[in-house]
Amino acid sequence: MIEFFLNAYKNASTTQIVLEFAVFVFGILSVWFAKKENIWVYPTGLIATIITTYLLFVAGYLGDMMINGYFSIMSVYGWYKWARKENEADVVAISRTNTREKIIGIALFFVTILVVFGIYNFFDYEIKKDNYIDIFASGIFFTGMWYMALKKIENWTLWIFGDIIVTPIYAYRGLGMLSLQYLIFTILAISAYLEWRKILNKNNRR
């Protein structure tokens, strides 16, 4: 098991290992803060996505780099939404999606898939079977990020579904640290959904 996680880093530089570990730590912190409805979800998440964008640029994966840049922009949007206050109270509160938001979410899912597919084609990447799963998961994650920016509880349903999809994919690719990270994300997302549901039910009883 230990060999599985270390094999991918046999020829990696110290800088790469340190940066990937930073992505691992800040990514988990971001999900933890999201669970606690803490605005630090966004600064920690941005650190993770920006470092990932740099690592992908260095590795020459320009399509994946642009996808992570895309996620970073949504993180900035979410940070802005969560930071807004009115009479010292948060403007955005935990709630469920309405019909309009569900329709927008579905549209955003398909638009994201088309954009990511376009990025792969623009850089003339060979799209393998597992890449189609990547493209599908990108749509789930990006829609989840938008729902999180609005503090919609459905964001956790999407994160759980997406994390379950990509965890075995990263393991299959030999990316042990990423696979472990998304396994931890799955556990945290389930816990976060339960915690947000408790808060939502409590608020509804008021």
PDB file of N, CA and C in Angstrom, residues 97-137:
ATOM      1  N   THR A  97     -32.223  24.344  -3.188  1.00  0.00           N
ATOM      2  CA  THR A  97     -32.392  24.970  -4.501  1.00  0.00           C
ATOM      3  C   THR A  97     -33.874  25.042  -4.862  1.00  0.00           C
ATOM      4  N   ASN A  98     -34.250  26.136  -5.537  1.00  0.00           N
ATOM      5  CA  ASN A  98     -35.604  26.229  -6.079  1.00  0.00           C
ATOM      6  C   ASN A  98     -35.585  25.725  -7.529  1.00  0.00           C
ATOM      7  N   THR A  99     -36.706  25.739  -8.175  1.00  0.00           N
ATOM      8  CA  THR A  99     -36.808  25.205  -9.545  1.00  0.00           C
ATOM      9  C   THR A  99     -35.864  25.935 -10.501  1.00  0.00           C
ATOM     10  N   ARG A 100     -35.816  27.262 -10.397  1.00  0.00           N
ATOM     11  CA  ARG A 100     -34.952  28.058 -11.273  1.00  0.00           C
ATOM     12  C   ARG A 100     -33.485  27.677 -11.092  1.00  0.00           C
ATOM     13  N   GLU A 101     -33.070  27.520  -9.849  1.00  0.00           N
ATOM     14  CA  GLU A 101     -31.666  27.180  -9.567  1.00  0.00           C
ATOM     15  C   GLU A 101     -31.334  25.766 -10.027  1.00  0.00           C
ATOM     16  N   LYS A 102     -32.314  24.868  -9.949  1.00  0.00           N
ATOM     17  CA  LYS A 102     -32.092  23.506 -10.461  1.00  0.00           C
ATOM     18  C   LYS A 102     -31.864  23.536 -11.971  1.00  0.00           C
ATOM     19  N   ILE A 103     -32.677  24.322 -12.682  1.00  0.00           N
ATOM     20  CA  ILE A 103     -32.545  24.431 -14.140  1.00  0.00           C
ATOM     21  C   ILE A 103     -31.189  25.044 -14.512  1.00  0.00           C
ATOM     22  N   ILE A 104     -30.807  26.105 -13.789  1.00  0.00           N
ATOM     23  CA  ILE A 104     -29.501  26.740 -14.049  1.00  0.00           C
ATOM     24  C   ILE A 104     -28.371  25.757 -13.768  1.00  0.00           C
ATOM     25  N   GLY A 105     -28.507  24.984 -12.676  1.00  0.00           N
ATOM     26  CA  GLY A 105     -27.494  23.997 -12.320  1.00  0.00           C
ATOM     27  C   GLY A 105     -27.325  22.945 -13.409  1.00  0.00           C
ATOM     28  N   ILE A 106     -28.431  22.456 -13.956  1.00  0.00           N
ATOM     29  CA  ILE A 106     -28.377  21.464 -15.045  1.00  0.00           C
ATOM     30  C   ILE A 106     -27.711  22.074 -16.282  1.00  0.00           C
ATOM     31  N   ALA A 107     -28.086  23.321 -16.586  1.00  0.00           N
ATOM     32  CA  ALA A 107     -27.492  24.006 -17.742  1.00  0.00           C
ATOM     33  C   ALA A 107     -25.985  24.205 -17.524  1.00  0.00           C
ATOM     34  N   LEU A 108     -25.605  24.590 -16.308  1.00  0.00           N
ATOM     35  CA  LEU A 108     -24.191  24.807 -15.991  1.00  0.00           C
ATOM     36  C   LEU A 108     -23.399  23.507 -16.113  1.00  0.00           C
ATOM     37  N   PHE A 109     -24.015  22.417 -15.702  1.00  0.00           N
ATOM     38  CA  PHE A 109     -23.388  21.093 -15.815  1.00  0.00           C
ATOM     39  C   PHE A 109     -23.044  20.788 -17.272  1.00  0.00           C
ATOM     40  N   PHE A 110     -24.008  20.976 -18.175  1.00  0.00           N
ATOM     41  CA  PHE A 110     -23.781  20.661 -19.586  1.00  0.00           C
ATOM     42  C   PHE A 110     -22.835  21.660 -20.254  1.00  0.00           C
ATOM     43  N   VAL A 111     -22.944  22.938 -19.881  1.00  0.00           N
ATOM     44  CA  VAL A 111     -22.025  23.944 -20.437  1.00  0.00           C
ATOM     45  C   VAL A 111     -20.592  23.629 -20.031  1.00  0.00           C
ATOM     46  N   THR A 112     -20.400  23.244 -18.760  1.00  0.00           N
ATOM     47  CA  THR A 112     -19.058  22.902 -18.286  1.00  0.00           C
ATOM     48  C   THR A 112     -18.494  21.719 -19.055  1.00  0.00           C
ATOM     49  N   ILE A 113     -19.318  20.709 -19.274  1.00  0.00           N
ATOM     50  CA  ILE A 113     -18.877  19.541 -20.039  1.00  0.00           C
ATOM     51  C   ILE A 113     -18.441  19.953 -21.444  1.00  0.00           C
ATOM     52  N   LEU A 114     -19.226  20.817 -22.081  1.00  0.00           N
ATOM     53  CA  LEU A 114     -18.886  21.274 -23.436  1.00  0.00           C
ATOM     54  C   LEU A 114     -17.589  22.085 -23.442  1.00  0.00           C
ATOM     55  N   VAL A 115     -17.409  22.943 -22.433  1.00  0.00           N
ATOM     56  CA  VAL A 115     -16.191  23.761 -22.341  1.00  0.00           C
ATOM     57  C   VAL A 115     -14.974  22.871 -22.142  1.00  0.00           C
ATOM     58  N   VAL A 116     -15.062  21.928 -21.209  1.00  0.00           N
ATOM     59  CA  VAL A 116     -13.926  21.039 -20.934  1.00  0.00           C
ATOM     60  C   VAL A 116     -13.617  20.180 -22.158  1.00  0.00           C
ATOM     61  N   PHE A 117     -14.657  19.666 -22.804  1.00  0.00           N
ATOM     62  CA  PHE A 117     -14.468  18.880 -24.030  1.00  0.00           C
ATOM     63  C   PHE A 117     -13.787  19.740 -25.097  1.00  0.00           C
ATOM     64  N   GLY A 118     -14.207  21.011 -25.179  1.00  0.00           N
ATOM     65  CA  GLY A 118     -13.598  21.933 -26.132  1.00  0.00           C
ATOM     66  C   GLY A 118     -12.134  22.185 -25.838  1.00  0.00           C
ATOM     67  N   ILE A 119     -11.789  22.267 -24.542  1.00  0.00           N
ATOM     68  CA  ILE A 119     -10.392  22.479 -24.142  1.00  0.00           C
ATOM     69  C   ILE A 119      -9.540  21.289 -24.584  1.00  0.00           C
ATOM     70  N   TYR A 120     -10.040  20.078 -24.347  1.00  0.00           N
ATOM     71  CA  TYR A 120      -9.308  18.878 -24.774  1.00  0.00           C
ATOM     72  C   TYR A 120      -9.065  18.899 -26.283  1.00  0.00           C
ATOM     73  N   ASN A 121     -10.087  19.263 -27.035  1.00  0.00           N
ATOM     74  CA  ASN A 121      -9.958  19.286 -28.496  1.00  0.00           C
ATOM     75  C   ASN A 121      -9.059  20.416 -28.979  1.00  0.00           C
ATOM     76  N   PHE A 122      -9.144  21.577 -28.302  1.00  0.00           N
ATOM     77  CA  PHE A 122      -8.337  22.727 -28.700  1.00  0.00           C
ATOM     78  C   PHE A 122      -6.847  22.408 -28.598  1.00  0.00           C
ATOM     79  N   PHE A 123      -6.468  21.687 -27.533  1.00  0.00           N
ATOM     80  CA  PHE A 123      -5.066  21.330 -27.350  1.00  0.00           C
ATOM     81  C   PHE A 123      -4.733  19.976 -27.984  1.00  0.00           C
ATOM     82  N   ASP A 124      -5.698  19.457 -28.769  1.00  0.00           N
ATOM     83  CA  ASP A 124      -5.491  18.232 -29.533  1.00  0.00           C
ATOM     84  C   ASP A 124      -5.087  17.055 -28.644  1.00  0.00           C
ATOM     85  N   TYR A 125      -5.744  16.956 -27.469  1.00  0.00           N
ATOM     86  CA  TYR A 125      -5.496  15.837 -26.576  1.00  0.00           C
ATOM     87  C   TYR A 125      -6.215  14.593 -27.093  1.00  0.00           C
ATOM     88  N   GLU A 126      -5.582  13.441 -26.902  1.00  0.00           N
ATOM     89  CA  GLU A 126      -6.267  12.185 -27.165  1.00  0.00           C
ATOM     90  C   GLU A 126      -7.228  11.932 -26.000  1.00  0.00           C
ATOM     91  N   ILE A 127      -8.503  11.859 -26.291  1.00  0.00           N
ATOM     92  CA  ILE A 127      -9.483  11.651 -25.230  1.00  0.00           C
ATOM     93  C   ILE A 127      -9.695  10.157 -25.042  1.00  0.00           C
ATOM     94  N   LYS A 128      -9.152   9.641 -23.931  1.00  0.00           N
ATOM     95  CA  LYS A 128      -9.285   8.221 -23.615  1.00  0.00           C
ATOM     96  C   LYS A 128     -10.566   7.996 -22.821  1.00  0.00           C
ATOM     97  N   LYS A 129     -10.868   6.722 -22.557  1.00  0.00           N
ATOM     98  CA  LYS A 129     -12.109   6.390 -21.851  1.00  0.00           C
ATOM     99  C   LYS A 129     -12.185   7.064 -20.486  1.00  0.00           C
ATOM    100  N   ASP A 130     -11.058   7.062 -19.757  1.00  0.00           N
ATOM    101  CA  ASP A 130     -11.086   7.661 -18.412  1.00  0.00           C
ATOM    102  C   ASP A 130     -11.192   9.183 -18.472  1.00  0.00           C
ATOM    103  N   ASN A 131     -10.791   9.782 -19.610  1.00  0.00           N
ATOM    104  CA  ASN A 131     -10.932  11.237 -19.762  1.00  0.00           C
ATOM    105  C   ASN A 131     -12.395  11.650 -19.855  1.00  0.00           C
ATOM    106  N   TYR A 132     -13.229  10.784 -20.422  1.00  0.00           N
ATOM    107  CA  TYR A 132     -14.663  11.087 -20.476  1.00  0.00           C
ATOM    108  C   TYR A 132     -15.247  11.149 -19.061  1.00  0.00           C
ATOM    109  N   ILE A 133     -14.714  10.319 -18.184  1.00  0.00           N
ATOM    110  CA  ILE A 133     -15.149  10.365 -16.781  1.00  0.00           C
ATOM    111  C   ILE A 133     -14.691  11.678 -16.152  1.00  0.00           C
ATOM    112  N   ASP A 134     -13.460  12.113 -16.486  1.00  0.00           N
ATOM    113  CA  ASP A 134     -12.950  13.413 -16.023  1.00  0.00           C
ATOM    114  C   ASP A 134     -13.879  14.545 -16.450  1.00  0.00           C
ATOM    115  N   ILE A 135     -14.263  14.507 -17.713  1.00  0.00           N
ATOM    116  CA  ILE A 135     -15.116  15.564 -18.276  1.00  0.00           C
ATOM    117  C   ILE A 135     -16.466  15.583 -17.567  1.00  0.00           C
ATOM    118  N   PHE A 136     -17.032  14.400 -17.355  1.00  0.00           N
ATOM    119  CA  PHE A 136     -18.317  14.281 -16.656  1.00  0.00           C
ATOM    120  C   PHE A 136     -18.193  14.803 -15.222  1.00  0.00           C
ATOM    121  N   ALA A 137     -17.111  14.414 -14.536  1.00  0.00           N
ATOM    122  CA  ALA A 137     -16.889  14.847 -13.148  1.00  0.00           C
ATOM    123  C   ALA A 137     -16.677  16.357 -13.066  1.00  0.00           C
TER     124      ALA A 137
END
